[in-house]
mmCIF file of C-alpha atoms in Angstrom:
data_model
loop_
_atom_site.group_PDB
_atom_site.id
_atom_site.type_symbol
_atom_site.label_atom_id
_atom_site.label_comp_id
_atom_site.label_asym_id
_atom_site.label_seq_id
_atom_site.Cartn_x
_atom_site.Cartn_y
_atom_site.Cartn_z
ATOM 1 C CA MET A 1 17.194 -14.171 -1.741
ATOM 2 C CA ASN A 2 14.507 -12.062 -0.140
ATOM 3 C CA ASN A 3 11.310 -14.124 0.157
ATOM 4 C CA ASP A 4 9.197 -11.538 1.980
ATOM 5 C CA LYS A 5 9.081 -8.997 -0.849
ATOM 6 C CA ASN A 6 5.280 -8.688 -0.643
ATOM 7 C CA LYS A 7 4.865 -9.405 3.057
ATOM 8 C CA TYR A 8 2.483 -6.567 3.885
ATOM 9 C CA LEU A 9 0.443 -7.100 0.725
ATOM 10 C CA THR A 10 -0.368 -10.633 1.838
ATOM 11 C CA ILE A 11 -1.144 -9.591 5.400
ATOM 12 C CA PHE A 12 -3.450 -6.736 4.427
ATOM 13 C CA LEU A 13 -5.150 -8.849 1.755
ATOM 14 C CA ILE A 14 -6.165 -11.397 4.379
ATOM 15 C CA ILE A 15 -7.151 -8.719 6.901
ATOM 16 C CA GLY A 16 -9.162 -6.840 4.276
ATOM 17 C CA PHE A 17 -11.021 -9.945 3.153
ATOM 18 C CA SER A 18 -12.013 -11.035 6.639
ATOM 19 C CA SER A 19 -12.863 -7.573 7.959
ATOM 20 C CA GLY A 20 -14.872 -6.729 4.836
ATOM 21 C CA ALA A 21 -16.906 -9.908 5.216
ATOM 22 C CA CYS A 22 -17.527 -9.228 8.924
ATOM 23 C CA VAL A 23 -18.551 -5.624 8.348
ATOM 24 C CA SER A 24 -20.891 -6.620 5.542
ATOM 25 C CA LEU A 25 -22.532 -9.237 7.788
ATOM 26 C CA ILE A 26 -23.222 -6.605 10.424
ATOM 27 C CA VAL A 27 -24.461 -4.005 7.949
ATOM 28 C CA SER A 28 -26.691 -6.456 6.094
ATOM 29 C CA SER A 29 -28.324 -7.585 9.330
ATOM 30 C CA PHE A 30 -29.229 -4.017 10.276
ATOM 31 C CA LEU A 31 -30.356 -2.948 6.805
ATOM 32 C CA ASP A 32 -32.103 -6.239 5.913
ATOM 33 C CA LEU A 33 -30.161 -6.759 2.679
ATOM 34 C CA ASN A 34 -29.463 -9.932 0.713
ATOM 35 C CA ILE A 35 -26.701 -11.672 2.671
ATOM 36 C CA GLY A 36 -24.942 -13.299 -0.289
ATOM 37 C CA ILE A 37 -24.545 -10.131 -2.285
ATOM 38 C CA SER A 38 -23.502 -8.054 0.707
ATOM 39 C CA ILE A 39 -20.836 -10.552 1.829
ATOM 40 C CA SER A 40 -19.352 -10.773 -1.656
ATOM 41 C CA LEU A 41 -19.320 -7.006 -2.121
ATOM 42 C CA GLY A 42 -17.923 -6.358 1.350
ATOM 43 C CA ALA A 43 -15.189 -8.956 1.000
ATOM 44 C CA GLY A 44 -14.322 -7.661 -2.459
ATOM 45 C CA PHE A 45 -14.023 -4.054 -1.329
ATOM 46 C CA GLY A 46 -12.054 -5.146 1.731
ATOM 47 C CA MET A 47 -9.614 -7.093 -0.427
ATOM 48 C CA LEU A 48 -9.249 -4.112 -2.773
ATOM 49 C CA LEU A 49 -8.499 -1.821 0.142
ATOM 50 C CA GLY A 50 -6.047 -4.380 1.546
ATOM 51 C CA ILE A 51 -4.235 -4.620 -1.788
ATOM 52 C CA VAL A 52 -3.876 -0.853 -2.026
ATOM 53 C CA ILE A 53 -2.629 -0.399 1.553
ATOM 54 C CA GLY A 54 -0.300 -3.410 1.453
ATOM 55 C CA SER A 55 1.168 -2.412 -1.899
ATOM 56 C CA LEU A 56 1.859 1.110 -0.702
ATOM 57 C CA ILE A 57 3.608 -0.128 2.432
ATOM 58 C CA ASP A 58 5.679 -2.667 0.477
ATOM 59 C CA TYR A 59 6.570 -0.052 -2.160
ATOM 60 C CA GLU A 60 7.797 2.406 0.450
ATOM 61 C CA ARG A 61 9.739 -0.319 2.255
ATOM 62 C CA GLN A 62 11.436 -1.492 -0.950
ATOM 63 C CA ASN A 63 12.386 2.058 -1.921
ATOM 64 C CA LYS A 64 13.791 2.686 1.555
ATOM 65 C CA ASP A 65 15.960 -0.444 1.334
ATOM 66 C CA LYS A 66 17.591 0.679 -1.942
#
């Protein structure tokens, strides 16, 4: 049984969440935006980007294994 079927999806989801939150903190401090909204939007977009990248890598890896 292969337990790491979505290995890269999980990795990039975590990386996207944390990097999106960090980038939004930096941007909101320079642009003087509301910190709560900017962190939630940045983390959300980072997670979305992480899901897309991780899914593509896992999809290509699973097709290569077949």
